[in-house]
PDB file of C-alpha atoms and ligand atoms in Angstrom:
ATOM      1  CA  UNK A1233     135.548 101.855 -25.694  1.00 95.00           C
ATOM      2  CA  UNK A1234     134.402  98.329 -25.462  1.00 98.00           C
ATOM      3  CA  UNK A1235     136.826  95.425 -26.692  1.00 98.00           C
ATOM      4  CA  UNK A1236     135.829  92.480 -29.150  1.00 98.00           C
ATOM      5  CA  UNK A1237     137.359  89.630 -29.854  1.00 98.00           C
ATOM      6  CA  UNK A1238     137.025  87.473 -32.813  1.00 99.00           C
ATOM      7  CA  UNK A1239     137.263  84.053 -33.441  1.00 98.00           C
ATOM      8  CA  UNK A1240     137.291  82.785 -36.887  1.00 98.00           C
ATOM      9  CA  UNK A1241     138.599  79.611 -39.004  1.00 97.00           C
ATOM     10  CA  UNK A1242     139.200  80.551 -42.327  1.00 96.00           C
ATOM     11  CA  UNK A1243     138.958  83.792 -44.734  1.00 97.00           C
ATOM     12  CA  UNK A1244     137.929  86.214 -42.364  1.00 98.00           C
ATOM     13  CA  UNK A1245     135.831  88.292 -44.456  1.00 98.00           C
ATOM     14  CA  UNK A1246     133.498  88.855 -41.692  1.00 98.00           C
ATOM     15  CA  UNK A1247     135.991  89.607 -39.390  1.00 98.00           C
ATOM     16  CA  UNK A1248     137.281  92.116 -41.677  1.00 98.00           C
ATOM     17  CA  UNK A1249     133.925  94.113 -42.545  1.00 98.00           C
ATOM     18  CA  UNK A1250     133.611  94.094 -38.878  1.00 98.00           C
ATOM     19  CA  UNK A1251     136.997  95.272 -38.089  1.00 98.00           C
ATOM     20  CA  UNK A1252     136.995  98.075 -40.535  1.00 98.00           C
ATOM     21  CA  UNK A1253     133.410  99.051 -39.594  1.00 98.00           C
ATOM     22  CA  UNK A1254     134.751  99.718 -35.690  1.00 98.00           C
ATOM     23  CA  UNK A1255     137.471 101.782 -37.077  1.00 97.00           C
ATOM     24  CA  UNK A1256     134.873 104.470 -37.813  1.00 92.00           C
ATOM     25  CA  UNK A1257     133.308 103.820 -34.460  1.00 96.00           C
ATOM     26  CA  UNK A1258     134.038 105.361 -30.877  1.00 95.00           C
ATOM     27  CA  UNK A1259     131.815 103.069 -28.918  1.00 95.00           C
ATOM     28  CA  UNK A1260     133.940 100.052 -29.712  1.00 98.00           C
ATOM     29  CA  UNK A1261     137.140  98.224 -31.419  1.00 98.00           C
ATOM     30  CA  UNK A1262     138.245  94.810 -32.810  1.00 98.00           C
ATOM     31  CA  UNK A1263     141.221  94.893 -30.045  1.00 98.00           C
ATOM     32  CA  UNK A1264     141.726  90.685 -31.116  1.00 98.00           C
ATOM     33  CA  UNK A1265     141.477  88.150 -33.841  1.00 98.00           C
ATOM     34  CA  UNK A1266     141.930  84.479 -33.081  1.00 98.00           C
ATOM     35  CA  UNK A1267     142.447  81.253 -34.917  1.00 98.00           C
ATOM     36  CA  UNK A1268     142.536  78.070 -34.726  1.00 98.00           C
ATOM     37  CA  UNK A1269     144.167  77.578 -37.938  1.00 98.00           C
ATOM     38  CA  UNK A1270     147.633  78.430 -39.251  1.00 98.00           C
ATOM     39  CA  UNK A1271     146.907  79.172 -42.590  1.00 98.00           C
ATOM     40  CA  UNK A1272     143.591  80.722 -42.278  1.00 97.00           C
ATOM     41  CA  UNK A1273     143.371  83.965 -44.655  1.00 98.00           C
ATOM     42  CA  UNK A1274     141.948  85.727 -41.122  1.00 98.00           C
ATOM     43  CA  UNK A1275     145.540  86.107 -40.568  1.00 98.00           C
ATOM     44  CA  UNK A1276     147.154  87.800 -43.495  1.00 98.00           C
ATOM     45  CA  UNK A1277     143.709  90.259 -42.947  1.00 98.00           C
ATOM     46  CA  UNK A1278     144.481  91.043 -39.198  1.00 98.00           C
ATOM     47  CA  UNK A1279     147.950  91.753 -40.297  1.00 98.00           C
ATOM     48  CA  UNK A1280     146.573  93.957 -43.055  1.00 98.00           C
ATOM     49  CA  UNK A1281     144.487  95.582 -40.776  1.00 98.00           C
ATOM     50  CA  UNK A1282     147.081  96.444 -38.117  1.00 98.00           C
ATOM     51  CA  UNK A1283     144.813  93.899 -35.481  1.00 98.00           C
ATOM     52  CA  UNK A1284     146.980  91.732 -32.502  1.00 98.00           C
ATOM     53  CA  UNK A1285     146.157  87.637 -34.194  1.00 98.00           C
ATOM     54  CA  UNK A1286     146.609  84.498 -31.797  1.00 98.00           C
ATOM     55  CA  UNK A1287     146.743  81.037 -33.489  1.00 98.00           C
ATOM     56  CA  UNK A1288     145.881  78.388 -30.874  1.00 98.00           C
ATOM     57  CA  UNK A1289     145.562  74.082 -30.774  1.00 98.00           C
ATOM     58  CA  UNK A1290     142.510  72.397 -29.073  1.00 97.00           C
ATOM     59  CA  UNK A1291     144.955  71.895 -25.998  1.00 97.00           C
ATOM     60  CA  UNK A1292     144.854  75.883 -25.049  1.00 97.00           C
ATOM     61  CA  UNK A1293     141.236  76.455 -26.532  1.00 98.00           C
ATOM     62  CA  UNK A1294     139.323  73.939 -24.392  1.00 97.00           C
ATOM     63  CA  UNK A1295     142.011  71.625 -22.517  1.00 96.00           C
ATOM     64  CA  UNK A1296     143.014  74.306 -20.660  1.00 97.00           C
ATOM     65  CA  UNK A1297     142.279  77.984 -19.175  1.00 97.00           C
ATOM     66  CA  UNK A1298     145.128  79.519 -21.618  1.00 98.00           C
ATOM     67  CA  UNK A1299     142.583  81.468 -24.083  1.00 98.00           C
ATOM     68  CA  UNK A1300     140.500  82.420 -21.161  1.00 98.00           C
ATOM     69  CA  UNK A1301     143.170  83.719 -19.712  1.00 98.00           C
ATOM     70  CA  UNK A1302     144.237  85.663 -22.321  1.00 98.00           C
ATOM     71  CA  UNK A1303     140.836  86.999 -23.279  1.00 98.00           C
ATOM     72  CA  UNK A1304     140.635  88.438 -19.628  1.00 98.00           C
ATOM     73  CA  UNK A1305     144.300  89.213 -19.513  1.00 98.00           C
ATOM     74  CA  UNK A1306     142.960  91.525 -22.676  1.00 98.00           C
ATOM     75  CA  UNK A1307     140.071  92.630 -21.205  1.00 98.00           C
ATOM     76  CA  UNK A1308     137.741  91.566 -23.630  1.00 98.00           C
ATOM     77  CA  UNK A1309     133.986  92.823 -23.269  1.00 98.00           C
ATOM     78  CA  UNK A1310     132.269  90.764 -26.243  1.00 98.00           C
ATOM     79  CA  UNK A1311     132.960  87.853 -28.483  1.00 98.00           C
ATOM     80  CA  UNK A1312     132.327  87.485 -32.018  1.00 98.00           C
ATOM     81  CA  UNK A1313     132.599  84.053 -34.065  1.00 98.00           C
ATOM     82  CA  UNK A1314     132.398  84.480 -37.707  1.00 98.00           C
ATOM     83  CA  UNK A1315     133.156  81.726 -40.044  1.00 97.00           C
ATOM     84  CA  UNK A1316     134.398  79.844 -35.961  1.00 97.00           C
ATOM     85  CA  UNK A1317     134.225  75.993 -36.167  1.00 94.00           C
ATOM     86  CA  UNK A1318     134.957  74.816 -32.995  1.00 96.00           C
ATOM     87  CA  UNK A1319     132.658  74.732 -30.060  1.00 96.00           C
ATOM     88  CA  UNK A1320     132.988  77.150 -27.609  1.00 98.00           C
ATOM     89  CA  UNK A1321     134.247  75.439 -24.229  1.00 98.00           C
ATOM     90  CA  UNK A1322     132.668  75.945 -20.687  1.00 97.00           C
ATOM     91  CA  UNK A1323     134.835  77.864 -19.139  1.00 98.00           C
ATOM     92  CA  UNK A1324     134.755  80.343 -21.752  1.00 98.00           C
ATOM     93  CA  UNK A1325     130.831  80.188 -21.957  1.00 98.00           C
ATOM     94  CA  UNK A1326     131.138  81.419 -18.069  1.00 98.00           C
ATOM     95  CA  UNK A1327     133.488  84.119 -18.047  1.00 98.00           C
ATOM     96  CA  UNK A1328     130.968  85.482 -21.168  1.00 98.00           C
ATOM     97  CA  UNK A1329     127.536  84.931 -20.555  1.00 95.00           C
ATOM     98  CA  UNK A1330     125.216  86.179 -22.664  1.00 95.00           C
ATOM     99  CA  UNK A1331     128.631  87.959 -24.413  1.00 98.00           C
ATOM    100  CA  UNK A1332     129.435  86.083 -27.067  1.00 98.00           C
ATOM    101  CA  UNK A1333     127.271  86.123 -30.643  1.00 98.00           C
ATOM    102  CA  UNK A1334     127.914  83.406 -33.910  1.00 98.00           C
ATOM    103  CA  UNK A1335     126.704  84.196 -37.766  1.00 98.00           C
ATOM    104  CA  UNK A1336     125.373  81.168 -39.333  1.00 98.00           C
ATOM    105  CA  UNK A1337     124.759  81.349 -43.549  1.00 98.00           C
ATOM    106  CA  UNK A1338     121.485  79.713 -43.038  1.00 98.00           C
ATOM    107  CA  UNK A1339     117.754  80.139 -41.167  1.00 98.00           C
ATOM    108  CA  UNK A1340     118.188  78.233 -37.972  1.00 98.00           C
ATOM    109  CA  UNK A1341     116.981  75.867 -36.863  1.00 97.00           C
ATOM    110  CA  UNK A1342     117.056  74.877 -40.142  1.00 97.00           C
ATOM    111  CA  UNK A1343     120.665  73.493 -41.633  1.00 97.00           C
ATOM    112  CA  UNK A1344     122.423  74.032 -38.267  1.00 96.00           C
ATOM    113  CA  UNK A1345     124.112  71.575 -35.879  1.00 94.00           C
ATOM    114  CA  UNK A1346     127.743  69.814 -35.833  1.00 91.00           C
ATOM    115  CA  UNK A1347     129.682  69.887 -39.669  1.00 91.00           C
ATOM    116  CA  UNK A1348     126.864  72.268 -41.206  1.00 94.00           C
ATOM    117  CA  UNK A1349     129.216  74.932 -42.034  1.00 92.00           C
ATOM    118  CA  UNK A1350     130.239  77.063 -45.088  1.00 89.00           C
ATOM    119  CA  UNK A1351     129.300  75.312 -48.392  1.00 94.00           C
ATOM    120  CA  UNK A1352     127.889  72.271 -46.706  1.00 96.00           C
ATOM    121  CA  UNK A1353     125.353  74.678 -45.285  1.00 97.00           C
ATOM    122  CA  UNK A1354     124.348  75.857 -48.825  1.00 97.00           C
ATOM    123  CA  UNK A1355     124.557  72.324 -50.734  1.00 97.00           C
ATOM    124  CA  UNK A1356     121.742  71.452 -48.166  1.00 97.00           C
ATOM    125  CA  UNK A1357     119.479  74.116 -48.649  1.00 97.00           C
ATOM    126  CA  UNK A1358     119.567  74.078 -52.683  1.00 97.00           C
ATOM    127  CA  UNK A1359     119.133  70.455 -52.476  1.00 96.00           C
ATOM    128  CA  UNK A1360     115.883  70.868 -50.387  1.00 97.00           C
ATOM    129  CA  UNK A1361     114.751  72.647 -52.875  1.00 95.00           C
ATOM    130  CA  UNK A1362     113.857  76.138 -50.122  1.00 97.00           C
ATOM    131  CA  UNK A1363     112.775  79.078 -52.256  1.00 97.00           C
ATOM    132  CA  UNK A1364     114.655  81.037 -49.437  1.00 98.00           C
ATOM    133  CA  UNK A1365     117.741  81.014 -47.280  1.00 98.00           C
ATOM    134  CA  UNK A1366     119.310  83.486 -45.021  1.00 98.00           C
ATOM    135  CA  UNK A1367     121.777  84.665 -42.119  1.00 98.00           C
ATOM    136  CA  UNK A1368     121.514  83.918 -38.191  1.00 98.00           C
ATOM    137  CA  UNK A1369     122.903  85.750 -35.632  1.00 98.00           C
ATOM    138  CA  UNK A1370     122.014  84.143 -32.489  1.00 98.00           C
ATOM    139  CA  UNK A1371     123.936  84.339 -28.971  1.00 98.00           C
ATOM    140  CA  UNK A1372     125.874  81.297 -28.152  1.00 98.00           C
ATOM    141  CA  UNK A1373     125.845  78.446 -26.304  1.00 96.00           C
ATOM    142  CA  UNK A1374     127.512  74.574 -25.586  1.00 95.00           C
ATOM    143  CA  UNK A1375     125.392  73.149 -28.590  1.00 95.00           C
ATOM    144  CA  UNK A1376     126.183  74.211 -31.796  1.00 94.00           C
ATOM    145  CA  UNK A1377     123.699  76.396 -33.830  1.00 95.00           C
ATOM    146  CA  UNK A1378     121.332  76.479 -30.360  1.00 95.00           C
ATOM    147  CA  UNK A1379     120.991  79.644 -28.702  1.00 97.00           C
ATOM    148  CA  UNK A1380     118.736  82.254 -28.401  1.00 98.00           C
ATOM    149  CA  UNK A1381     118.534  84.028 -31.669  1.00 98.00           C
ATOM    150  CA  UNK A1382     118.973  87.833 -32.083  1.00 98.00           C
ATOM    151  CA  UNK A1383     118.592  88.614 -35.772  1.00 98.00           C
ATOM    152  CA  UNK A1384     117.733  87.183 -39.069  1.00 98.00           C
ATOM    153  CA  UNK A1385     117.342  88.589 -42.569  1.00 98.00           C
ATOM    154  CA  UNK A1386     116.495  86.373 -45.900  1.00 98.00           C
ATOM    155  CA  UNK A1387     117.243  85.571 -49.439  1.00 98.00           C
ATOM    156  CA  UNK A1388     115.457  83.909 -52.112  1.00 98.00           C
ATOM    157  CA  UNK A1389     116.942  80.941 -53.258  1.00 98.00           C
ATOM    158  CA  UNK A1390     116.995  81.387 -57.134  1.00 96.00           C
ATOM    159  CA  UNK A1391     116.357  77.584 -59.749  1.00 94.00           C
ATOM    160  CA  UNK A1392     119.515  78.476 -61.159  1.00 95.00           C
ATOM    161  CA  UNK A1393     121.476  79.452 -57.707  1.00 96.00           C
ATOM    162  CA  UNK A1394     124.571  76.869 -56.885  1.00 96.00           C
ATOM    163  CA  UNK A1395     125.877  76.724 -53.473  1.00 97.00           C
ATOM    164  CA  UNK A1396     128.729  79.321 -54.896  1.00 97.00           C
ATOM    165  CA  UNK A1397     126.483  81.516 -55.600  1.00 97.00           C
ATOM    166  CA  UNK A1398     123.558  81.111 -52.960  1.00 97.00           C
ATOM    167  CA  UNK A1399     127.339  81.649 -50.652  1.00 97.00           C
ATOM    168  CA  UNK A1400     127.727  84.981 -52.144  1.00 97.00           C
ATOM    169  CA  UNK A1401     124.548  86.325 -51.866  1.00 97.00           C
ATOM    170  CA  UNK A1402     124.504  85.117 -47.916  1.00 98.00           C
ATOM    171  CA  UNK A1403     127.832  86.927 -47.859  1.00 98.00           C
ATOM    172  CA  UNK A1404     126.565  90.291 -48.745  1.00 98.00           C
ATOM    173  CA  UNK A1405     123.924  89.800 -46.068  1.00 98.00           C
ATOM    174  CA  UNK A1406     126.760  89.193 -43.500  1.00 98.00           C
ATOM    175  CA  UNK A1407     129.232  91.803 -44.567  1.00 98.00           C
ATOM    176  CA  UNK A1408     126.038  94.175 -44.578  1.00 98.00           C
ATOM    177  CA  UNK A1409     124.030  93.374 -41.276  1.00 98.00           C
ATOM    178  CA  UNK A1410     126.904  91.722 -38.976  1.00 98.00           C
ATOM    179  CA  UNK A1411     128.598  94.878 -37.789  1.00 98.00           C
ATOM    180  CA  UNK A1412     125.312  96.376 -37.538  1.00 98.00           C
ATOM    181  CA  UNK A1413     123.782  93.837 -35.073  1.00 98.00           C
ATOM    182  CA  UNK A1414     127.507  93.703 -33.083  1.00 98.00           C
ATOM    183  CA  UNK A1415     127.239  97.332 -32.614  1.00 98.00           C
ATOM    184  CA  UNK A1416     123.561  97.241 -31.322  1.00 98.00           C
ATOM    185  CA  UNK A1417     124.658  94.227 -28.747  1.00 98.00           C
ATOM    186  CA  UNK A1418     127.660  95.991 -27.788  1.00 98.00           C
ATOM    187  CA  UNK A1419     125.687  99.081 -27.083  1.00 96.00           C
ATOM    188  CA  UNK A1420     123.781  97.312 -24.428  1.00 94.00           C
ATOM    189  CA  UNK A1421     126.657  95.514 -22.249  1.00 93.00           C
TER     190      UNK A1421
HETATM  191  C1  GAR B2630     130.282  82.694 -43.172  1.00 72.35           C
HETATM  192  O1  GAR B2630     129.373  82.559 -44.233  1.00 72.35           O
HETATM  193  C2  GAR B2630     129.671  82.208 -41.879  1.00 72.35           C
HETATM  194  O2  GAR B2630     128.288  82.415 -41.813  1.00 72.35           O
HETATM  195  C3  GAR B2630     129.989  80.741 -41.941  1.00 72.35           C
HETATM  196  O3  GAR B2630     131.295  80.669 -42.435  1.00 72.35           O
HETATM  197  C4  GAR B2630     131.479  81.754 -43.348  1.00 72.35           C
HETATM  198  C5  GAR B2630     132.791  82.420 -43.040  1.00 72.35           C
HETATM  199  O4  GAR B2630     133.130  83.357 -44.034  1.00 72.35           O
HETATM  200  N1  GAR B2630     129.862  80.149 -40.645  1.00 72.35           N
HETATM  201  C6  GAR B2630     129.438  78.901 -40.471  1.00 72.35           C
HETATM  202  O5  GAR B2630     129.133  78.169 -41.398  1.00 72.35           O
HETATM  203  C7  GAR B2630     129.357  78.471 -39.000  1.00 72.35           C
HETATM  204  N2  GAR B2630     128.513  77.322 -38.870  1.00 72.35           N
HETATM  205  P1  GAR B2630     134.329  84.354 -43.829  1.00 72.35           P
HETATM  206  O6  GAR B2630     135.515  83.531 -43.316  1.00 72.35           O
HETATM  207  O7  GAR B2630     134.604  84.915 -45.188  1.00 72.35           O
HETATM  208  O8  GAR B2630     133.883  85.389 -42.841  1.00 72.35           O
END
């Protein structure tokens, strides 16, 4: 049984569909959730859900080895970031290579990079006027939004969509494919 982490800054839907969608699974389990914010909703869900949470500062994330640590002390095989804002630091990058996947609401390399996150992301594309938007999951790297990409699927952008609702739609297109693409990755390790 393989172990995944996830890292995530706010809600946690994500983490959630993908936590409940390893319960049914044998081949692998959500054994971690981490934040780097105290009153991220991720929390109250990991409780919900029975899942070990770890708040953490910058300091421990990428001033030090103390979430490395802990993610080897675990025995962590993959990393997920959903809804993650921070960037990932090196030492973490090296003890997963080529382990550790992001979900971006958008169709890199469009509306990626530093601060295009969440609502920002979907402002953008209804103000360029796109006819279609979409999810990303791509592996990840020291850049934000940058690394090789493993899956995308797309929506149409709609005249009358507004960033809440162009969010929603990208949501059910996370909550439905996300787990999927995890477990296919996963499979492969
Ligand atoms: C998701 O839409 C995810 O794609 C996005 O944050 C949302 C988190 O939702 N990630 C980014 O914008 C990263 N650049 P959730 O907390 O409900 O899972």
């Amino acid at each position: 049984m393989k172990k995944i982490a996830i890292f995530a800054s706010g809600n946690g839907s994500n983490a959630e569909h993908i936590s409940r969608y390893f319960f049914q699974k044998d081949s692998a389990e959500v054994h971690l959730i981490l934040t780097n914010n105290p009153n991220a909703g991720v929390l109250a869900r990991a409780e919900d859900l029975n899942i070990s949470a770890v708040v953490f500062n910058r300091e421990e994330f990428s001033g030090s080895d103390k979430i490395n640590d802990l993610l080897l002390a675990a025995e962590i095989d993959f990393i997920v970031l959903a809804g993650f804002l921070w960037l990932v630091p090196l030492n973490i990058l090296r003890a997963f290579r080529n382990k550790i996947v992001n979900i971006h609401p958008a169709l890199l390399p469009k509306y990626g990079g530093k601060g295009m996150y969440g609502s920002r992301v979907h402002e953008a594309v209804i103000a360029s006027g796109d006819s279609k938007s979409g999810i990303t999951i791509h592996y990840v790297n020291e850049k934000y939004d940058d690394g090789q990409i493993i899956f995308q699927a797309e929506v149409a952008v709609k005249p009358t969509d507004t960033a809440d609702r162009l969010a929603a739609k990208i949501h059910e297109l996370e909550h439905a494919y996300f787990p999927v693409v995890i477990e296919e990755v996963v499979e492969k390790l």
